[in-house]
Amino acid sequence: DSGVTQTPKHLITATGQRVTLRCSPRSGDLSVYWYQQSLDQGLQFLIQYYNGEERAKGNILERFSAQQFPDLHSELNLSSLELGDSALYFCASSAGTVANYGYTFGSGTRLTVV
Amino acid sequence: AQSVTQLGSHVSVSEGALVLLRCNYSSSVPPYLFWYVQYPNQGLQLLLKYTTGATLVKGINGFEAEFKKSETSFHLTKPSAHMSDAAEYFCAVSPSGGYQKVTFGTGTKLQVIP
């Protein structure tokens, strides 16, 4: 157990629907990062939050949004889902700067859009 | 901007043989470099990291990597492969300093043959 908790582990939904993925960072970690892992694109950085504020944005679609709450858990919202959104979505956390600690990853949410 | 290139999407070694996974990086500023391992149906786990100082970095499970600035490389090695080393390995880079995202390579799947 890495200490980063992601729920749900698996999600199957239809095209056009909206889902919410949840991440609880490791205790004491202030930064949360979301990544998408697919066979054709590898690990793609989506977005980073630090202590409730957005810090960096990557290749995140406009249909996707995220937030980090005061208790530091984060949610990734995916809407108007398409077949191509099927992927593993990972959350990672770090205490501060990435260099000092590296990331701690959760076990991911496998999203299947049918 | 930073990027990493992992040479070889699949590598096969015999049990007990040397493991060598290659990674070259590109970074406009001094990089921080990482190797992660992903076992099936799990998140990524940090193997080792280079930030500053000693260029030979030792990690978990007997792995080590050497930062070679002149060659812009950070290859991962292990003297003797075990069956349990079969996994996917990701090289990653982050620019030094600040709250910076990590950019991952496309991964190398290591197969260990008995």
PDB file of C-alpha atoms in Angstrom:
ATOM      1  CA  ASP A   1       0.000   0.000   0.000  1.00  0.00           C
ATOM      2  CA  SER A   2       1.611   3.232  -1.225  1.00  0.00           C
ATOM      3  CA  GLY A   3      -0.572   5.467   0.920  1.00  0.00           C
ATOM      4  CA  VAL A   4      -2.237   7.073  -2.113  1.00  0.00           C
ATOM      5  CA  THR A   5      -5.830   5.877  -2.423  1.00  0.00           C
ATOM      6  CA  GLN A   6      -7.773   5.967  -5.654  1.00  0.00           C
ATOM      7  CA  THR A   7     -11.416   5.074  -6.066  1.00  0.00           C
ATOM      8  CA  PRO A   8     -13.032   3.401  -7.821  1.00  0.00           C
ATOM      9  CA  LYS A   9     -10.560   0.809  -9.117  1.00  0.00           C
ATOM     10  CA  HIS A  10     -12.660   0.024 -12.154  1.00  0.00           C
ATOM     11  CA  LEU A  11     -15.319   2.015 -13.935  1.00  0.00           C
ATOM     12  CA  ILE A  12     -17.370   1.066 -16.979  1.00  0.00           C
ATOM     13  CA  THR A  13     -19.593   3.709 -18.478  1.00  0.00           C
ATOM     14  CA  ALA A  14     -21.222   4.669 -21.754  1.00  0.00           C
ATOM     15  CA  THR A  15     -20.191   7.331 -24.229  1.00  0.00           C
ATOM     16  CA  GLY A  16     -21.505  10.761 -23.409  1.00  0.00           C
ATOM     17  CA  GLN A  17     -21.600  10.130 -19.683  1.00  0.00           C
ATOM     18  CA  ARG A  18     -19.739  11.897 -16.886  1.00  0.00           C
ATOM     19  CA  VAL A  19     -17.637  10.268 -14.176  1.00  0.00           C
ATOM     20  CA  THR A  20     -15.675  11.401 -11.153  1.00  0.00           C
ATOM     21  CA  LEU A  21     -12.424   9.816 -10.065  1.00  0.00           C
ATOM     22  CA  ARG A  22     -11.231  10.344  -6.525  1.00  0.00           C
ATOM     23  CA  CYS A  23      -7.753  10.475  -5.041  1.00  0.00           C
ATOM     24  CA  SER A  24      -6.592  10.766  -1.447  1.00  0.00           C
ATOM     25  CA  PRO A  25      -2.901  11.664  -1.257  1.00  0.00           C
ATOM     26  CA  ARG A  26      -0.401  10.138   1.119  1.00  0.00           C
ATOM     27  CA  SER A  27      -0.657  11.643   4.574  1.00  0.00           C
ATOM     28  CA  GLY A  28       1.266  14.918   4.697  1.00  0.00           C
ATOM     29  CA  ASP A  29       1.601  15.300   0.933  1.00  0.00           C
ATOM     30  CA  LEU A  30       0.347  18.624  -0.397  1.00  0.00           C
ATOM     31  CA  SER A  31       0.778  18.054  -4.135  1.00  0.00           C
ATOM     32  CA  VAL A  32      -1.509  15.899  -6.245  1.00  0.00           C
ATOM     33  CA  TYR A  33      -0.838  15.031  -9.869  1.00  0.00           C
ATOM     34  CA  TRP A  34      -3.144  13.319 -12.345  1.00  0.00           C
ATOM     35  CA  TYR A  35      -1.830  11.184 -15.197  1.00  0.00           C
ATOM     36  CA  GLN A  36      -3.539   9.271 -17.972  1.00  0.00           C
ATOM     37  CA  GLN A  37      -1.959   6.037 -19.173  1.00  0.00           C
ATOM     38  CA  SER A  38      -3.046   4.530 -22.462  1.00  0.00           C
ATOM     39  CA  LEU A  39      -1.432   2.026 -24.793  1.00  0.00           C
ATOM     40  CA  ASP A  40      -0.961   4.466 -27.632  1.00  0.00           C
ATOM     41  CA  GLN A  41       0.060   7.589 -25.704  1.00  0.00           C
ATOM     42  CA  GLY A  42       1.879   6.268 -22.658  1.00  0.00           C
ATOM     43  CA  LEU A  43       1.812   8.291 -19.448  1.00  0.00           C
ATOM     44  CA  GLN A  44       0.432  11.762 -20.079  1.00  0.00           C
ATOM     45  CA  PHE A  45       0.468  14.457 -17.430  1.00  0.00           C
ATOM     46  CA  LEU A  46      -2.939  16.041 -16.976  1.00  0.00           C
ATOM     47  CA  ILE A  47      -2.850  18.475 -14.075  1.00  0.00           C
ATOM     48  CA  GLN A  48      -1.207  19.281 -10.747  1.00  0.00           C
ATOM     49  CA  TYR A  49      -2.616  20.811  -7.585  1.00  0.00           C
ATOM     50  CA  TYR A  50      -0.697  22.053  -4.593  1.00  0.00           C
ATOM     51  CA  ASN A  51      -2.557  22.752  -1.368  1.00  0.00           C
ATOM     52  CA  GLY A  52      -5.779  23.449  -3.178  1.00  0.00           C
ATOM     53  CA  GLU A  53      -4.395  25.536  -6.011  1.00  0.00           C
ATOM     54  CA  GLU A  54      -3.788  24.529  -9.596  1.00  0.00           C
ATOM     55  CA  ARG A  55      -0.036  24.607 -10.266  1.00  0.00           C
ATOM     56  CA  ALA A  56       0.528  23.094 -13.669  1.00  0.00           C
ATOM     57  CA  LYS A  57      -1.542  21.944 -16.570  1.00  0.00           C
ATOM     58  CA  GLY A  58      -0.623  19.384 -19.172  1.00  0.00           C
ATOM     59  CA  ASN A  59      -2.518  17.725 -21.964  1.00  0.00           C
ATOM     60  CA  ILE A  60      -5.879  17.930 -20.247  1.00  0.00           C
ATOM     61  CA  LEU A  61      -8.937  18.119 -22.465  1.00  0.00           C
ATOM     62  CA  GLU A  62     -11.524  20.839 -21.921  1.00  0.00           C
ATOM     63  CA  ARG A  63     -14.034  18.085 -21.138  1.00  0.00           C
ATOM     64  CA  PHE A  64     -11.909  17.179 -18.132  1.00  0.00           C
ATOM     65  CA  SER A  65     -11.603  19.185 -14.947  1.00  0.00           C
ATOM     66  CA  ALA A  66     -10.139  18.656 -11.511  1.00  0.00           C
ATOM     67  CA  GLN A  67      -9.998  20.196  -8.100  1.00  0.00           C
ATOM     68  CA  GLN A  68      -8.298  19.698  -4.762  1.00  0.00           C
ATOM     69  CA  PHE A  69     -10.360  20.124  -1.635  1.00  0.00           C
ATOM     70  CA  PRO A  70      -9.344  21.596   1.760  1.00  0.00           C
ATOM     71  CA  ASP A  71      -8.743  18.097   3.131  1.00  0.00           C
ATOM     72  CA  LEU A  72      -6.309  17.674   0.193  1.00  0.00           C
ATOM     73  CA  HIS A  73      -8.197  14.933  -1.599  1.00  0.00           C
ATOM     74  CA  SER A  74      -8.639  15.532  -5.295  1.00  0.00           C
ATOM     75  CA  GLU A  75     -11.264  14.698  -7.870  1.00  0.00           C
ATOM     76  CA  LEU A  76     -10.900  14.374 -11.608  1.00  0.00           C
ATOM     77  CA  ASN A  77     -14.121  14.923 -13.529  1.00  0.00           C
ATOM     78  CA  LEU A  78     -14.440  13.515 -17.027  1.00  0.00           C
ATOM     79  CA  SER A  79     -17.490  14.515 -19.048  1.00  0.00           C
ATOM     80  CA  SER A  80     -18.956  13.824 -22.486  1.00  0.00           C
ATOM     81  CA  LEU A  81     -16.942  10.649 -22.474  1.00  0.00           C
ATOM     82  CA  GLU A  82     -15.648   9.192 -25.716  1.00  0.00           C
ATOM     83  CA  LEU A  83     -14.326   5.732 -26.506  1.00  0.00           C
ATOM     84  CA  GLY A  84     -10.823   7.199 -26.673  1.00  0.00           C
ATOM     85  CA  ASP A  85     -10.996   8.241 -23.038  1.00  0.00           C
ATOM     86  CA  SER A  86     -10.697   4.613 -22.012  1.00  0.00           C
ATOM     87  CA  ALA A  87      -7.441   4.433 -20.073  1.00  0.00           C
ATOM     88  CA  LEU A  88      -5.832   4.031 -16.693  1.00  0.00           C
ATOM     89  CA  TYR A  89      -5.956   7.215 -14.672  1.00  0.00           C
ATOM     90  CA  PHE A  90      -3.301   7.575 -12.008  1.00  0.00           C
ATOM     91  CA  CYS A  91      -3.062   9.971  -9.165  1.00  0.00           C
ATOM     92  CA  ALA A  92       0.295  10.666  -7.560  1.00  0.00           C
ATOM     93  CA  SER A  93       1.272  12.782  -4.605  1.00  0.00           C
ATOM     94  CA  SER A  94       4.401  14.393  -3.251  1.00  0.00           C
ATOM     95  CA  ALA A  95       5.248  16.266  -0.092  1.00  0.00           C
ATOM     96  CA  GLY A  96       6.786  19.226  -1.829  1.00  0.00           C
ATOM     97  CA  THR A  97       9.022  19.576  -4.818  1.00  0.00           C
ATOM     98  CA  VAL A  98       9.180  16.510  -6.990  1.00  0.00           C
ATOM     99  CA  ALA A  99      12.981  16.405  -6.803  1.00  0.00           C
ATOM    100  CA  ASN A 100      13.146  15.852  -3.092  1.00  0.00           C
ATOM    101  CA  TYR A 101      10.748  12.974  -2.825  1.00  0.00           C
ATOM    102  CA  GLY A 102       9.671  11.727  -6.217  1.00  0.00           C
ATOM    103  CA  TYR A 103       6.076  10.784  -6.739  1.00  0.00           C
ATOM    104  CA  THR A 104       4.047   8.244  -4.819  1.00  0.00           C
ATOM    105  CA  PHE A 105       1.484   6.704  -7.127  1.00  0.00           C
ATOM    106  CA  GLY A 106      -1.896   5.230  -6.400  1.00  0.00           C
ATOM    107  CA  SER A 107      -2.945   1.972  -8.017  1.00  0.00           C
ATOM    108  CA  GLY A 108      -5.083   3.749 -10.580  1.00  0.00           C
ATOM    109  CA  THR A 109      -8.635   3.775 -11.863  1.00  0.00           C
ATOM    110  CA  ARG A 110      -9.265   1.770 -15.011  1.00  0.00           C
ATOM    111  CA  LEU A 111     -11.912   3.567 -17.047  1.00  0.00           C
ATOM    112  CA  THR A 112     -13.662   1.719 -19.847  1.00  0.00           C
ATOM    113  CA  VAL A 113     -16.008   3.693 -22.075  1.00  0.00           C
ATOM    114  CA  VAL A 114     -18.364   1.538 -24.119  1.00  0.00           C
TER     115      VAL A 114
ATOM    116  CA  ALA B   1      11.072  21.643 -22.179  1.00  0.00           C
ATOM    117  CA  GLN B   2      12.228  18.191 -21.233  1.00  0.00           C
ATOM    118  CA  SER B   3      11.834  14.725 -22.676  1.00  0.00           C
ATOM    119  CA  VAL B   4      13.143  11.213 -22.274  1.00  0.00           C
ATOM    120  CA  THR B   5      13.724   8.499 -24.812  1.00  0.00           C
ATOM    121  CA  GLN B   6      13.788   4.883 -23.770  1.00  0.00           C
ATOM    122  CA  LEU B   7      15.501   2.639 -26.281  1.00  0.00           C
ATOM    123  CA  GLY B   8      13.675  -0.621 -26.716  1.00  0.00           C
ATOM    124  CA  SER B   9      10.053  -1.069 -25.771  1.00  0.00           C
ATOM    125  CA  HIS B  10      10.739  -4.724 -24.911  1.00  0.00           C
ATOM    126  CA  VAL B  11      13.890  -6.256 -23.455  1.00  0.00           C
ATOM    127  CA  SER B  12      14.400  -9.945 -22.701  1.00  0.00           C
ATOM    128  CA  VAL B  13      17.147 -11.293 -20.466  1.00  0.00           C
ATOM    129  CA  SER B  14      17.883 -14.681 -18.976  1.00  0.00           C
ATOM    130  CA  GLU B  15      17.566 -15.161 -15.248  1.00  0.00           C
ATOM    131  CA  GLY B  16      20.933 -14.282 -13.699  1.00  0.00           C
ATOM    132  CA  ALA B  17      22.027 -12.126 -16.636  1.00  0.00           C
ATOM    133  CA  LEU B  18      22.793  -8.429 -16.597  1.00  0.00           C
ATOM    134  CA  VAL B  19      19.853  -6.094 -16.962  1.00  0.00           C
ATOM    135  CA  LEU B  20      20.487  -2.901 -18.944  1.00  0.00           C
ATOM    136  CA  LEU B  21      17.626  -0.540 -19.728  1.00  0.00           C
ATOM    137  CA  ARG B  22      18.564   2.549 -21.680  1.00  0.00           C
ATOM    138  CA  CYS B  23      17.336   6.084 -21.169  1.00  0.00           C
ATOM    139  CA  ASN B  24      18.441   9.324 -22.783  1.00  0.00           C
ATOM    140  CA  TYR B  25      17.077  12.666 -21.717  1.00  0.00           C
ATOM    141  CA  SER B  26      16.744  16.152 -23.049  1.00  0.00           C
ATOM    142  CA  SER B  27      16.444  19.105 -20.717  1.00  0.00           C
ATOM    143  CA  SER B  28      17.103  22.822 -21.045  1.00  0.00           C
ATOM    144  CA  VAL B  29      18.087  23.056 -17.371  1.00  0.00           C
ATOM    145  CA  PRO B  30      19.904  20.646 -15.038  1.00  0.00           C
ATOM    146  CA  PRO B  31      17.600  17.675 -14.791  1.00  0.00           C
ATOM    147  CA  TYR B  32      16.365  15.525 -12.016  1.00  0.00           C
ATOM    148  CA  LEU B  33      16.050  11.954 -13.253  1.00  0.00           C
ATOM    149  CA  PHE B  34      13.982   9.036 -12.051  1.00  0.00           C
ATOM    150  CA  TRP B  35      13.337   5.385 -12.742  1.00  0.00           C
ATOM    151  CA  TYR B  36       9.968   3.891 -11.875  1.00  0.00           C
ATOM    152  CA  VAL B  37       8.749   0.306 -12.065  1.00  0.00           C
ATOM    153  CA  GLN B  38       5.197  -0.797 -12.777  1.00  0.00           C
ATOM    154  CA  TYR B  39       4.046  -4.332 -12.032  1.00  0.00           C
ATOM    155  CA  PRO B  40       0.865  -5.591 -13.708  1.00  0.00           C
ATOM    156  CA  ASN B  41      -2.297  -3.949 -12.434  1.00  0.00           C
ATOM    157  CA  GLN B  42      -0.362  -1.689 -10.090  1.00  0.00           C
ATOM    158  CA  GLY B  43       0.731   1.908  -9.925  1.00  0.00           C
ATOM    159  CA  LEU B  44       4.269   3.078 -10.533  1.00  0.00           C
ATOM    160  CA  GLN B  45       6.836   2.683  -7.794  1.00  0.00           C
ATOM    161  CA  LEU B  46       9.948   4.830  -7.490  1.00  0.00           C
ATOM    162  CA  LEU B  47      13.114   2.751  -7.983  1.00  0.00           C
ATOM    163  CA  LEU B  48      15.712   5.488  -7.700  1.00  0.00           C
ATOM    164  CA  LYS B  49      16.354   9.136  -8.403  1.00  0.00           C
ATOM    165  CA  TYR B  50      19.208  11.451  -9.274  1.00  0.00           C
ATOM    166  CA  THR B  51      19.092  15.046  -8.129  1.00  0.00           C
ATOM    167  CA  THR B  52      22.615  16.321  -7.480  1.00  0.00           C
ATOM    168  CA  GLY B  53      25.897  14.937  -6.185  1.00  0.00           C
ATOM    169  CA  ALA B  54      27.046  11.379  -6.794  1.00  0.00           C
ATOM    170  CA  THR B  55      26.300  10.350 -10.356  1.00  0.00           C
ATOM    171  CA  LEU B  56      25.941   6.650  -9.514  1.00  0.00           C
ATOM    172  CA  VAL B  57      22.631   6.181  -7.784  1.00  0.00           C
ATOM    173  CA  LYS B  58      21.561   3.015  -6.005  1.00  0.00           C
ATOM    174  CA  GLY B  59      17.932   2.108  -5.687  1.00  0.00           C
ATOM    175  CA  ILE B  60      15.707  -0.624  -4.410  1.00  0.00           C
ATOM    176  CA  ASN B  61      15.810  -4.277  -5.445  1.00  0.00           C
ATOM    177  CA  GLY B  62      19.491  -4.111  -6.441  1.00  0.00           C
ATOM    178  CA  PHE B  63      19.045  -1.620  -9.280  1.00  0.00           C
ATOM    179  CA  GLU B  64      21.356   1.282  -9.945  1.00  0.00           C
ATOM    180  CA  ALA B  65      21.704   4.007 -12.553  1.00  0.00           C
ATOM    181  CA  GLU B  66      24.475   6.340 -13.606  1.00  0.00           C
ATOM    182  CA  PHE B  67      23.941   9.931 -14.659  1.00  0.00           C
ATOM    183  CA  LYS B  68      26.249  10.792 -17.559  1.00  0.00           C
ATOM    184  CA  LYS B  69      25.882  14.429 -18.496  1.00  0.00           C
ATOM    185  CA  SER B  70      28.192  14.190 -21.499  1.00  0.00           C
ATOM    186  CA  GLU B  71      26.048  11.421 -22.961  1.00  0.00           C
ATOM    187  CA  THR B  72      22.705  12.796 -21.636  1.00  0.00           C
ATOM    188  CA  SER B  73      22.015   9.291 -20.391  1.00  0.00           C
ATOM    189  CA  PHE B  74      20.628   7.657 -17.260  1.00  0.00           C
ATOM    190  CA  HIS B  75      20.728   3.925 -17.951  1.00  0.00           C
ATOM    191  CA  LEU B  76      19.349   1.456 -15.414  1.00  0.00           C
ATOM    192  CA  THR B  77      21.303  -1.674 -14.569  1.00  0.00           C
ATOM    193  CA  LYS B  78      21.131  -4.719 -12.337  1.00  0.00           C
ATOM    194  CA  PRO B  79      23.946  -7.297 -12.251  1.00  0.00           C
ATOM    195  CA  SER B  80      21.720 -10.367 -12.049  1.00  0.00           C
ATOM    196  CA  ALA B  81      18.098 -10.556 -13.170  1.00  0.00           C
ATOM    197  CA  HIS B  82      15.476 -12.303 -11.049  1.00  0.00           C
ATOM    198  CA  MET B  83      12.135 -13.558 -12.265  1.00  0.00           C
ATOM    199  CA  SER B  84      10.492 -11.019  -9.981  1.00  0.00           C
ATOM    200  CA  ASP B  85      12.101  -8.182 -11.992  1.00  0.00           C
ATOM    201  CA  ALA B  86       9.687  -8.788 -14.873  1.00  0.00           C
ATOM    202  CA  ALA B  87       7.754  -5.531 -15.113  1.00  0.00           C
ATOM    203  CA  GLU B  88       7.584  -2.310 -17.076  1.00  0.00           C
ATOM    204  CA  TYR B  89      10.200   0.325 -16.326  1.00  0.00           C
ATOM    205  CA  PHE B  90       9.804   4.039 -16.899  1.00  0.00           C
ATOM    206  CA  CYS B  91      12.519   6.641 -17.075  1.00  0.00           C
ATOM    207  CA  ALA B  92      11.420  10.154 -16.159  1.00  0.00           C
ATOM    208  CA  VAL B  93      12.819  13.674 -16.039  1.00  0.00           C
ATOM    209  CA  SER B  94      11.943  16.846 -14.214  1.00  0.00           C
ATOM    210  CA  PRO B  95      13.616  20.244 -14.440  1.00  0.00           C
ATOM    211  CA  SER B  96      15.407  21.087 -11.236  1.00  0.00           C
ATOM    212  CA  GLY B  97      13.693  23.345  -8.759  1.00  0.00           C
ATOM    213  CA  GLY B  98      10.137  24.367  -8.087  1.00  0.00           C
ATOM    214  CA  TYR B  99       6.919  22.487  -8.390  1.00  0.00           C
ATOM    215  CA  GLN B 100       7.600  20.886 -11.709  1.00  0.00           C
ATOM    216  CA  LYS B 101       5.824  18.045 -13.377  1.00  0.00           C
ATOM    217  CA  VAL B 102       7.644  14.885 -14.285  1.00  0.00           C
ATOM    218  CA  THR B 103       7.798  13.789 -17.914  1.00  0.00           C
ATOM    219  CA  PHE B 104       7.839  10.038 -18.431  1.00  0.00           C
ATOM    220  CA  GLY B 105       9.319   7.933 -21.189  1.00  0.00           C
ATOM    221  CA  THR B 106       7.238   5.404 -23.067  1.00  0.00           C
ATOM    222  CA  GLY B 107       8.414   2.523 -20.927  1.00  0.00           C
ATOM    223  CA  THR B 108      10.407  -0.673 -21.422  1.00  0.00           C
ATOM    224  CA  LYS B 109       8.869  -4.045 -20.665  1.00  0.00           C
ATOM    225  CA  LEU B 110      11.415  -6.378 -19.157  1.00  0.00           C
ATOM    226  CA  GLN B 111      10.936 -10.098 -19.678  1.00  0.00           C
ATOM    227  CA  VAL B 112      13.057 -12.488 -17.622  1.00  0.00           C
ATOM    228  CA  ILE B 113      13.492 -15.924 -19.141  1.00  0.00           C
ATOM    229  CA  PRO B 114      14.055 -18.860 -16.774  1.00  0.00           C
TER     230      PRO B 114
END
